[in-house]
Coordinates of C-alpha atoms and ligand atoms in Angstrom, one line a residue:
X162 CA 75.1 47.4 -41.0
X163 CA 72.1 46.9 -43.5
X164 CA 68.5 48.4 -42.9
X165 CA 66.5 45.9 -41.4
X166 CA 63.3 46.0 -43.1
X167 CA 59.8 45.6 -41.8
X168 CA 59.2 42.6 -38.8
X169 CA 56.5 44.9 -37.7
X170 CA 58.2 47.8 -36.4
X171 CA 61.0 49.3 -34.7
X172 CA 59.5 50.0 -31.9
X173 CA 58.2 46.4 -31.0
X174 CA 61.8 44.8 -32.2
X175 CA 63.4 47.5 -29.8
X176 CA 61.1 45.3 -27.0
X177 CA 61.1 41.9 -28.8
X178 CA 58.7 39.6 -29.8
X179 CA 56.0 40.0 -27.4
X180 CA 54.9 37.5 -25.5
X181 CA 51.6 35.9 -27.3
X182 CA 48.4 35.4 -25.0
X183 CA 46.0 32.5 -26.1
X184 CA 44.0 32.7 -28.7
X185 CA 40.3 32.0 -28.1
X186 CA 39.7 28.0 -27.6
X187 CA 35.8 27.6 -28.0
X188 CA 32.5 30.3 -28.4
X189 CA 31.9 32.3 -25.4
X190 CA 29.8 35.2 -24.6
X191 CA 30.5 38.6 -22.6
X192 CA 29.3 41.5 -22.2
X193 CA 31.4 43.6 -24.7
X194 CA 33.6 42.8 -27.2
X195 CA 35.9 44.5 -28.8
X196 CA 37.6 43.5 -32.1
X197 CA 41.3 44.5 -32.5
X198 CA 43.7 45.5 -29.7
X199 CA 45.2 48.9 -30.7
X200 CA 44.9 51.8 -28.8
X201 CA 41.0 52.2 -29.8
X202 CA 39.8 48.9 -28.5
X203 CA 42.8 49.1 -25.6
X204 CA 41.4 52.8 -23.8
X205 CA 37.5 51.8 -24.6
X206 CA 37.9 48.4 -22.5
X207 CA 40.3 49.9 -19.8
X208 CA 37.5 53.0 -19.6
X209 CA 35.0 50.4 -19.6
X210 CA 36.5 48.0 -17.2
X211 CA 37.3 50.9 -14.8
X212 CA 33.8 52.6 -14.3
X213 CA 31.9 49.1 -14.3
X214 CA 34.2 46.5 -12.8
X215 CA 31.7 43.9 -13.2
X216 CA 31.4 43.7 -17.1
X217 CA 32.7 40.8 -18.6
X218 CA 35.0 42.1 -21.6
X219 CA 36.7 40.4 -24.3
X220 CA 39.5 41.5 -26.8
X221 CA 39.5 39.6 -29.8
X222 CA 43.1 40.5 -31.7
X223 CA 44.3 38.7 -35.5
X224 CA 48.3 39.1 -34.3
X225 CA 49.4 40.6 -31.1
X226 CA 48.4 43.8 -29.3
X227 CA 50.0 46.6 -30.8
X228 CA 50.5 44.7 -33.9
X229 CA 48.6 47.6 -35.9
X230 CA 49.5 51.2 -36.5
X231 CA 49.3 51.8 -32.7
X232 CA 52.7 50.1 -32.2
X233 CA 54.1 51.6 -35.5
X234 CA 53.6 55.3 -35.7
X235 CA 55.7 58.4 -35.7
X236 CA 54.7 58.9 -31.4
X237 CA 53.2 62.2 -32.1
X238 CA 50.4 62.8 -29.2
X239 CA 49.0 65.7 -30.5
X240 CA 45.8 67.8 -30.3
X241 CA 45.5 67.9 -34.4
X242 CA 41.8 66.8 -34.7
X243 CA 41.3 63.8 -36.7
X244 CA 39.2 65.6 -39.8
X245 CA 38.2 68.6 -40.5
X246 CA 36.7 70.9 -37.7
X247 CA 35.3 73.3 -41.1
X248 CA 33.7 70.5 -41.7
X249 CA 32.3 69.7 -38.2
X250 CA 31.1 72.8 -38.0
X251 CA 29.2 73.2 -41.2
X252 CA 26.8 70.0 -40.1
X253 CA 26.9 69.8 -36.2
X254 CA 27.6 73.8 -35.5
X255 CA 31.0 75.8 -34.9
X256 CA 30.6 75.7 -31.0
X257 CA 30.8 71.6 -31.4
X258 CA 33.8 71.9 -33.3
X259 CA 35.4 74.1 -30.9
X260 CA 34.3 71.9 -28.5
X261 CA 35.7 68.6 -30.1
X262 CA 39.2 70.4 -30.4
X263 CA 39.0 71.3 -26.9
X264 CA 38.7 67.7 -25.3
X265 CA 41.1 66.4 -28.1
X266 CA 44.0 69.2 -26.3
X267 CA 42.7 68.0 -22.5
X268 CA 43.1 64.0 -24.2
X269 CA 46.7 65.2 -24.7
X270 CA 46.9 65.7 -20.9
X271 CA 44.5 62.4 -20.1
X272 CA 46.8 60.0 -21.7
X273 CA 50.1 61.1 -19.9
X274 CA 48.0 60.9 -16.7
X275 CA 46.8 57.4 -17.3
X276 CA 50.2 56.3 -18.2
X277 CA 51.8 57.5 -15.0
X278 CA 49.2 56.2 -12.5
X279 CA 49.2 53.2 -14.4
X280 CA 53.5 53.1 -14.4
X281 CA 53.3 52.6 -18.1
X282 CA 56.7 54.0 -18.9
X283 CA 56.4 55.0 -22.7
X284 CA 59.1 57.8 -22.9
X285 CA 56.5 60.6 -22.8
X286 CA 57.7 63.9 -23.0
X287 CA 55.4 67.1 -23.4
X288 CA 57.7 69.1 -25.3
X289 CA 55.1 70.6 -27.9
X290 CA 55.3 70.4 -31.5
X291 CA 57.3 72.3 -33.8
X292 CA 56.4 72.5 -37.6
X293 CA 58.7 74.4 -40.1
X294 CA 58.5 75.7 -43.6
X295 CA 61.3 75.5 -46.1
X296 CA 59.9 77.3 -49.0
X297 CA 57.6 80.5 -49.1
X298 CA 54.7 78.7 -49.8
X299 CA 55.0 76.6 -47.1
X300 CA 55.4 79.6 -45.1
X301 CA 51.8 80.9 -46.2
X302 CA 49.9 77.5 -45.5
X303 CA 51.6 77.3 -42.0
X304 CA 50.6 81.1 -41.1
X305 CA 46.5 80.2 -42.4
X306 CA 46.8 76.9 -40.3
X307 CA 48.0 78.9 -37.5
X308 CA 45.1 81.3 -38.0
X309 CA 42.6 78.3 -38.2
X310 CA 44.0 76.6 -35.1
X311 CA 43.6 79.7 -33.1
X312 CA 39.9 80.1 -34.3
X313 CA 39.7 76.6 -33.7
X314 CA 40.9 77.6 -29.9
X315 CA 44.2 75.6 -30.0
X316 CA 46.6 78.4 -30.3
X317 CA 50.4 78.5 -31.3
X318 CA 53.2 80.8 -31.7
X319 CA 54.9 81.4 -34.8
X320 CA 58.5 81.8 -34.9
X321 CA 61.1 83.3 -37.2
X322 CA 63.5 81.1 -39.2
X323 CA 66.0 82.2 -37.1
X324 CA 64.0 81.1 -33.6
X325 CA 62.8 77.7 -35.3
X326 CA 66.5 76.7 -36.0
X327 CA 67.3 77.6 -32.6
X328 CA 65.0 75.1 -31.6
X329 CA 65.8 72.3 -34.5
X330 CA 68.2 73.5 -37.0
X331 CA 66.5 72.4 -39.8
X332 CA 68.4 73.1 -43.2
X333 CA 66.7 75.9 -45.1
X334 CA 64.2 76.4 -42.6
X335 CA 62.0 80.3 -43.1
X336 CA 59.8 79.9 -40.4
X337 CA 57.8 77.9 -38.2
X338 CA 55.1 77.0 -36.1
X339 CA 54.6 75.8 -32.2
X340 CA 51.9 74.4 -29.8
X341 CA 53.2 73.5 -26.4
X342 CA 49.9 70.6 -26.7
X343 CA 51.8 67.9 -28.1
X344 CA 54.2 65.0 -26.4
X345 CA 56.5 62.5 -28.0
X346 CA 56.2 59.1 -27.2
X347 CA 57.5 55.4 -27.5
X348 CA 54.7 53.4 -29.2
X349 CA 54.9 50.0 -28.6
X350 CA 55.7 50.9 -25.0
X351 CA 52.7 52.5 -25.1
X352 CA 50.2 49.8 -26.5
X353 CA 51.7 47.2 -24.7
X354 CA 52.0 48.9 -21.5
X355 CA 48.4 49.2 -22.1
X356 CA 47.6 46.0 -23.1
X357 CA 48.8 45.0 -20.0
X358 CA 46.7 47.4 -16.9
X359 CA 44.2 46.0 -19.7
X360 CA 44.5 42.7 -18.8
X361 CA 45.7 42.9 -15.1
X362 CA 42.0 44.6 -14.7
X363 CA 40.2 41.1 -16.2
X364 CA 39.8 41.5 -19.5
X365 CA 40.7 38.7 -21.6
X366 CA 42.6 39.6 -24.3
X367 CA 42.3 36.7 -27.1
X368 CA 45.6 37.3 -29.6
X369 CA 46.3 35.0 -32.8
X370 CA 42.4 35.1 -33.3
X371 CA 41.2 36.8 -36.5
X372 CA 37.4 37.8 -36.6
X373 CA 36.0 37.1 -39.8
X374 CA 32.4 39.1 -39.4
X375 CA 30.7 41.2 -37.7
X376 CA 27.1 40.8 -36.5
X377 CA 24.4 41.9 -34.5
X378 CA 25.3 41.3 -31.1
X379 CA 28.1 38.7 -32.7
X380 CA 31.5 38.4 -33.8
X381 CA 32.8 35.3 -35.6
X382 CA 36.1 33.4 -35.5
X383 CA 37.2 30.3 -36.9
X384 CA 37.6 29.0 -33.4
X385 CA 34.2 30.0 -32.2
X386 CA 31.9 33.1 -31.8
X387 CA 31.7 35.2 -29.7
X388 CA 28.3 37.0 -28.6
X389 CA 27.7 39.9 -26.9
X390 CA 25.7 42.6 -25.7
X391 CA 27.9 45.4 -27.1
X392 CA 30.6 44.4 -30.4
X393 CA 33.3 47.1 -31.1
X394 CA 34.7 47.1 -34.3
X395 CA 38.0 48.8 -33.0
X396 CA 40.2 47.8 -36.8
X397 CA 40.9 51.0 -38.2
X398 CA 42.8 51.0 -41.5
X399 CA 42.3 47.0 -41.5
X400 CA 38.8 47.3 -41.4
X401 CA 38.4 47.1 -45.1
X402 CA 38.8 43.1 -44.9
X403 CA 36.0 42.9 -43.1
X404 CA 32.4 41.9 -44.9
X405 CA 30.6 44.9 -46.0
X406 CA 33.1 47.9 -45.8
X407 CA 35.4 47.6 -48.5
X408 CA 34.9 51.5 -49.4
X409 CA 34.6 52.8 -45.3
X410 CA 37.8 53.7 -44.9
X411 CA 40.7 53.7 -47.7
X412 CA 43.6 51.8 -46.1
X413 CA 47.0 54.4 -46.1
X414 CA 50.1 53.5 -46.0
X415 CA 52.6 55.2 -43.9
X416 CA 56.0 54.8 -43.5
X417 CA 58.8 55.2 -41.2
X418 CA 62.7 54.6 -40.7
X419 CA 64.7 55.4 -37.6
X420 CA 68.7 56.1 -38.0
X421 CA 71.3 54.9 -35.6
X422 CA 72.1 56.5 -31.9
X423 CA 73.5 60.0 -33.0
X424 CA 76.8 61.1 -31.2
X425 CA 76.4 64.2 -28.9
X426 CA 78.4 66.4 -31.1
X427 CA 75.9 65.7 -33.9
X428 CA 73.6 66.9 -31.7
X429 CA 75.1 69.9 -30.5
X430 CA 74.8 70.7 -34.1
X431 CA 71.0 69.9 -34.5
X432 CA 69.3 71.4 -30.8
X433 CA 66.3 69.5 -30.8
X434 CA 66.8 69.2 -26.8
X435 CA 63.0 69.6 -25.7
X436 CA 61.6 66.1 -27.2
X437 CA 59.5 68.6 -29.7
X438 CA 58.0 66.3 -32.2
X439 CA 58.5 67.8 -35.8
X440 CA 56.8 68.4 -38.9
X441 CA 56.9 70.1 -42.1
X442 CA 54.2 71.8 -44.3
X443 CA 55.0 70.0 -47.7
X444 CA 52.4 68.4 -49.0
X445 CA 53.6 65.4 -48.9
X446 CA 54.7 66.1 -45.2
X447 CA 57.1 64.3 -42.9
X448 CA 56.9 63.9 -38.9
X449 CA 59.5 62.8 -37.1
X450 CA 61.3 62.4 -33.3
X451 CA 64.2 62.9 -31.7
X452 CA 63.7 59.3 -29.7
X453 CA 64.0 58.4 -26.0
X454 CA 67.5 56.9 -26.9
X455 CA 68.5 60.1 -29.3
X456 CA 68.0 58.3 -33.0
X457 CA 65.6 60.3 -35.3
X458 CA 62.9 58.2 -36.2
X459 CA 60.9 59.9 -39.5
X460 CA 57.8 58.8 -41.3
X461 CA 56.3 59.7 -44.6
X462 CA 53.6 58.6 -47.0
X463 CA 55.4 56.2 -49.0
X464 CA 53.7 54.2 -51.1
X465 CA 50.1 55.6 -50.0
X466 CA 48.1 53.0 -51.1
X467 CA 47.9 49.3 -53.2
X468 CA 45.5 48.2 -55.3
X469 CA 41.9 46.4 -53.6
X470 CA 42.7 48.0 -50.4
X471 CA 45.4 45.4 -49.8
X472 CA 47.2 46.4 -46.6
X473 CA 49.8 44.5 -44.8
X474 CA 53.0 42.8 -45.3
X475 CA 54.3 42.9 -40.9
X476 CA 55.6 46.3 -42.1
X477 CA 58.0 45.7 -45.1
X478 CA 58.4 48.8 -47.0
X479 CA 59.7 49.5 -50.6
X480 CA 63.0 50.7 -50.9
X481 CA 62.5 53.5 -53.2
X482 CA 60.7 54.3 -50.0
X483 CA 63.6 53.6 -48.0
X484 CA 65.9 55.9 -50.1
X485 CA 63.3 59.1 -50.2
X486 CA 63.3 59.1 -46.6
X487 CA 66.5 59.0 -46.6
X488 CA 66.7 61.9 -48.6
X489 CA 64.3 63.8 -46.4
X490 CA 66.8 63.1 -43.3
X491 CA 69.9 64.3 -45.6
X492 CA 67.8 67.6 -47.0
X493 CA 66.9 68.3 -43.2
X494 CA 70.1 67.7 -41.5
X495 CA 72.7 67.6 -44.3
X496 CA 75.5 66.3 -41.6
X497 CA 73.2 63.4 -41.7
X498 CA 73.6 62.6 -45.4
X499 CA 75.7 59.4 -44.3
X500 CA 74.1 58.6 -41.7
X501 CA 73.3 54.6 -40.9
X502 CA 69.8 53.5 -41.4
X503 CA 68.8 50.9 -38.6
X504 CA 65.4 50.0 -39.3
X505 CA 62.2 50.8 -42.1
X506 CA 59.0 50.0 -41.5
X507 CA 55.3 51.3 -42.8
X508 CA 52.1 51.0 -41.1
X509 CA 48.2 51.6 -42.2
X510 CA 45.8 54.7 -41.2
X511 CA 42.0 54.1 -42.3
X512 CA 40.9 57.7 -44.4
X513 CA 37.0 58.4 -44.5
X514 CA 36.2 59.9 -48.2
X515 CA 35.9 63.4 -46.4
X516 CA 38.6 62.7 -43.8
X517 CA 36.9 63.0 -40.5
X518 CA 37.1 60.5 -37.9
X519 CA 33.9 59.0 -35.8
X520 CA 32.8 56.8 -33.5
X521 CA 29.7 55.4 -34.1
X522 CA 27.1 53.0 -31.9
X523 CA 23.5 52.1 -32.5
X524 CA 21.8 50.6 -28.7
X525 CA 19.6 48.4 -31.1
X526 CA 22.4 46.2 -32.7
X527 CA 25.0 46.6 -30.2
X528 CA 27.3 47.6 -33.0
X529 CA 29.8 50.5 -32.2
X530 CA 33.0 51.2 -33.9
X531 CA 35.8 54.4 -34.2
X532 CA 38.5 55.3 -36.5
X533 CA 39.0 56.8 -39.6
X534 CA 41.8 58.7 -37.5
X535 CA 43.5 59.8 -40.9
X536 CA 47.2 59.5 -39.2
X537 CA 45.9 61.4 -35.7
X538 CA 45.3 58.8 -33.7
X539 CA 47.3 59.0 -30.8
X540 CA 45.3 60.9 -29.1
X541 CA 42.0 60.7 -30.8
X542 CA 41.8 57.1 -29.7
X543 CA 41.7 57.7 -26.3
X544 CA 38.8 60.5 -26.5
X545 CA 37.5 57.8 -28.7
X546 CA 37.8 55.0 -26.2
X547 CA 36.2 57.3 -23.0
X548 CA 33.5 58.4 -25.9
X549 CA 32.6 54.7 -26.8
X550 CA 32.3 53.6 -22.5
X551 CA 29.7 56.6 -22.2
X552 CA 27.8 55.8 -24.9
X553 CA 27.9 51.7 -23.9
X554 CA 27.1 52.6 -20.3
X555 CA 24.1 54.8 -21.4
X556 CA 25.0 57.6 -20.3
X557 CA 24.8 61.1 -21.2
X558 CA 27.9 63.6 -21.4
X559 CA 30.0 65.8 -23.1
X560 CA 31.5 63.3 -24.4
X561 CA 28.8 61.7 -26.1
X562 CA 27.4 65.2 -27.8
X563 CA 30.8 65.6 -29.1
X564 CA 30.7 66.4 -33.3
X565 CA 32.1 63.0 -34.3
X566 CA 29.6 60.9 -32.8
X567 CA 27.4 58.8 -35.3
X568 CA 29.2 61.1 -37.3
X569 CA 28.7 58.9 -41.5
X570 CA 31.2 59.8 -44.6
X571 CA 30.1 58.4 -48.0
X572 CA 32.1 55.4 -49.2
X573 CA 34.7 55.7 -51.5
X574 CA 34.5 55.4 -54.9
X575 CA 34.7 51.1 -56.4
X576 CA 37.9 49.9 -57.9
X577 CA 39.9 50.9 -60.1
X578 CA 38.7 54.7 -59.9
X579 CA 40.0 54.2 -56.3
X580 CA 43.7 53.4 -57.0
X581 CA 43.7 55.6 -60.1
X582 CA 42.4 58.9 -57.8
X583 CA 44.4 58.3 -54.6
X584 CA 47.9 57.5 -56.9
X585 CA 46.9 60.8 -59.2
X586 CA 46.0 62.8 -56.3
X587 CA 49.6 61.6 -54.4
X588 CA 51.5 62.2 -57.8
X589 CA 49.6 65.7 -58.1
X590 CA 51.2 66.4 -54.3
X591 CA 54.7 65.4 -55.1
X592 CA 54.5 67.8 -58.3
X593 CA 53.3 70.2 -56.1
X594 CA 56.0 69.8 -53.7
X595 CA 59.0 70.0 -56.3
X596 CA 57.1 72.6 -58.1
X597 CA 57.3 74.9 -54.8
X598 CA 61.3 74.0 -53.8
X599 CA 61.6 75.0 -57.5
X600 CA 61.2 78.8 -55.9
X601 CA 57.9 79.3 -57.1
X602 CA 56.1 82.1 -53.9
X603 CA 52.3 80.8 -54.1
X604 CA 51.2 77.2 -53.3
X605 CA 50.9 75.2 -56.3
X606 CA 47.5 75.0 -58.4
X607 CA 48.5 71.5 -59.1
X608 CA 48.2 71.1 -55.2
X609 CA 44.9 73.4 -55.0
X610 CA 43.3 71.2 -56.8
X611 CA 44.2 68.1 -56.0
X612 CA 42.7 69.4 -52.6
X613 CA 39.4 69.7 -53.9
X614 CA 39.3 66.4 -55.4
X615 CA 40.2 64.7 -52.3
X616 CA 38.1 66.3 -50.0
X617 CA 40.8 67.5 -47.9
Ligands
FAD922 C1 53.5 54.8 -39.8 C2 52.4 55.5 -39.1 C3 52.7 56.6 -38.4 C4 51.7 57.3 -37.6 N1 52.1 58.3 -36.9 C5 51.1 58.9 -36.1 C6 51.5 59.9 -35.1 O1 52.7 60.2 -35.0 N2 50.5 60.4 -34.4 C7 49.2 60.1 -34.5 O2 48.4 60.6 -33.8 N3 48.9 59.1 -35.3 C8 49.8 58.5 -36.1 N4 49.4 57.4 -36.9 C9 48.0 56.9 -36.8 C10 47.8 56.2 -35.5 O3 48.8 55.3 -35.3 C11 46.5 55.4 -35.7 O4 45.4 56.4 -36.0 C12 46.0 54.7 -34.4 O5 47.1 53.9 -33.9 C13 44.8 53.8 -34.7 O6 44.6 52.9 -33.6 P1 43.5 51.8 -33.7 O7 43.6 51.0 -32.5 O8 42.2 52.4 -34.2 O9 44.0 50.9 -35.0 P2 45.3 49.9 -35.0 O10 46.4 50.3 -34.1 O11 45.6 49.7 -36.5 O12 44.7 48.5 -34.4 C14 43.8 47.7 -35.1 C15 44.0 46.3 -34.6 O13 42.9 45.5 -35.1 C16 43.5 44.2 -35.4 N5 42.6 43.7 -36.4 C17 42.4 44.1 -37.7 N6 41.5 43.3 -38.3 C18 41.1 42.4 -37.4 C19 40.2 41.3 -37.5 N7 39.5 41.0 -38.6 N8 40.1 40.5 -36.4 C20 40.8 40.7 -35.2 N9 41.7 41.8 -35.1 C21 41.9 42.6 -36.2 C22 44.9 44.6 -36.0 O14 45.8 43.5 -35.9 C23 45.3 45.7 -35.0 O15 46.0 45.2 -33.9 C24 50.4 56.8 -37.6 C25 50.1 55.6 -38.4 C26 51.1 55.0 -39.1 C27 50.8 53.7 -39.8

């Protein structure tokens, strides 16, 4: 059987086609709207709706809900804090960053709560997450980001090579790391489940209805506008069509593919019986998840990024893409080296120039947006979403003092020094990365520096 490549995602062709909602018919005005119907603009009007039944809120969505990276990713909810917390802490203190990766490891909890009072069945299982190191200098950068997390206040255990393989017997594996604050879920389950308490609770969800800018207190269509008190630009790694922020938030691609059912003896072989999501510390890492209906479903960066910010094709993905994730499967699970390939697919994350996510909202415009998740947005966009009703409602909490609020990165550098860095900088990585399976017992300089000139 071929590899079926692209039509969105796996995970929404495992559902089929959704079933489209209306677009919008003529202008109109709310309360709120949000623009985009991903998890961001999903959890801020089901927060919203919830503590202020009355508000009238509308959803304005280009395709379908889900259609974005929230109904393509990798399933990984995890406390990893979208950014840097260093870097939170050098402008908004360290007790903020502690704090910010505190609430992000309770959001872990607050999504699998909301799911199950709300019977969204999205596969969810809190089985931690398990990163491994293949190399000794993988080792090293996993045992400092284990010292971080634990200054950071999110601690995990490390375990031997021998205990990691007894827990996913990845090939070649030296060590690894585990948090028990991690779950693995079914995306588009997820996002549509969502979409639909959304709905059910009287917001209008408009699909097949692109916004084409953003105003003050606006948001335009080509079937009407739409004005409101309160406009959320919830459009993450698309948001870079919009008028005015080509350089926000670089558009990165990701990309996935998901093998075929795997027989039980296969996975006798393999353990992987806690629904751990799993990483690596390459620098040009994978994730991956044993799924709900026991494929392995694996992402990587692919193709990071195209030229102009150009984002989408529904999910097509190169097939020398295809193939090196292929090869990732093979190198981790060598009885897999054959195995069929049922479905590719790639998504896009927005990146900030210094790779910490926000949310952001000025009272005086109505304007308020999140993002910039860098590839962490699982959870992050449900802190974000409970963030962006506090600071809509007026009021005052621990959510809105949190470090990424109003949090600004500076743009990103005009075309073509933008390509040129980010395909240098991935290049630089995937030296680094052959450099180190080469044997070599320090992280690669080539890697160091292609750090600093990131602004990872
Ligand atoms: C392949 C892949 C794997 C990933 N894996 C993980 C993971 O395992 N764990 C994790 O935490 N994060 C992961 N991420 C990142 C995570 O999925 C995102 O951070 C998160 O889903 C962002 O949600 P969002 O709602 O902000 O954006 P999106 O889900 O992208 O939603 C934006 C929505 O806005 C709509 N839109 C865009 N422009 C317009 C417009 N002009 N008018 C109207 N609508 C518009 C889009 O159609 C889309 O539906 C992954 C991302 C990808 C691509």
């Amino acid at each position: 059987m071929g590899t079926v490549n692209g039509v969105v995602s796996f995970w929404h062709a495992q559902l089929g086609p959704p079933v489209k909602r209306a677009r919008l018919a003529t202008s109109t005005s709310v309360d709120v709207c949000i623009v985009g119907a991903g998890l961001t603009g999903l959890w801020t009007a089901y927060y919203l709706k919830r503590a202020s039944p009355s508000l009238s809120i509308a959803v304005v969505e280009r395709e379908f809900a889900g259609f974005g990276a929230s109904g393509r990713n990798g399933g990984w909810l995890s406390a990893a804090v979208a950014g840097s917390l260093d870097r939170y802490a050098q402008r908004r203190g360290v007790e903020a960053a502690r704090h910010l990766q505190r609430t992000m490891i309770d959001a872990v909890d607050e999504v699998i709560r909301v799911a199950h009072v709300e019977g969204i069945d999205a596969d969810i299982v809190k089985g931690g997450v398990l990163r491994v190191a293949r190399s000794s200098p993988q080792l090293h950068r996993l045992r400092d980001s284990v010292a971080a997390a634990e200054r950071w206040g999110d601690p995990h255990a490390t375990l031997s090579g021998e205990a990691s393989r007894a827990r996913v017997n990845v090939e070649g594996a030296v060590g690894a790391s585990f948090s028990v604050n991690g779950a693995r879920l079914h995306p588009a389950k997820l996002v549509r489940g969502l979409a639909d308490v959304v709905a059910a609770s009287g917001v209008v969800i408009y699909e097949s209805t692109p916004v084409v800018e953003i105003r003050a207190h606006e948001a335009t269509t080509p079937f009407g506008e739409v004005r409101a008190q309160f406009v959320v630009r919830a459009t993450e790694g698309f948001s870079a069509a919009l008028p005015g922020l080509h350089r926000l938030w670089l558009p990165m691609n990701s990309s996935m593919i998901v093998t075929a059912p795997l027989a039980d003896a296969v996975w006798d072989e393999i353990g992987w019986r806690e629904g751990e999501t799993l990483g690596d510390s390459a620098h040009t890492f994978m994730y991956a998840q044993r799924t709900a209906d026991n494929r392995i479903a694996i992402g990587g960066r692919g193709v990071p990024y195209r030229y102009g910010s150009r984002t989408d094709r529904r999910g097509e993905t190169a097939p020398v893409t295809i193939r090196e994730l292929q090869q990732v499967v093979a190198d981790f699970f060598p009885a897999l080296r054959d195995v069929d390939i049922e479905h590719a697919w790639s998504g896009v994350l927005g990146v900030p120039r210094d790779w910490c996510a926000s949310v952001v909202f000025d009272r005086a415009t109505g304007l308020a947006a999140a993002g910039g998740y860098v590839g962490h947005g699982v959870t992050a966009t449900n802190l974000a979403g409970r963030t962006l009703r506090d600071l809509i409602l007026g009021r005052v909490s621990e959510l809105t003092q949190l470090a990424w609020v109003n949090w600004r990165s500076r743009k990103w550098e005009p075309e073509p020094l933008r390509w040129l860095g980010v395909r240098s900088l991935y290049l630089a990585y995937r030296a680094a990365d052959r450099s180190e399976a080469s044997g070599r017992s320090d992280t690669s300089r080539i890697a160091r520096v292609a750090d600093i000139i990131s602004g990872q």
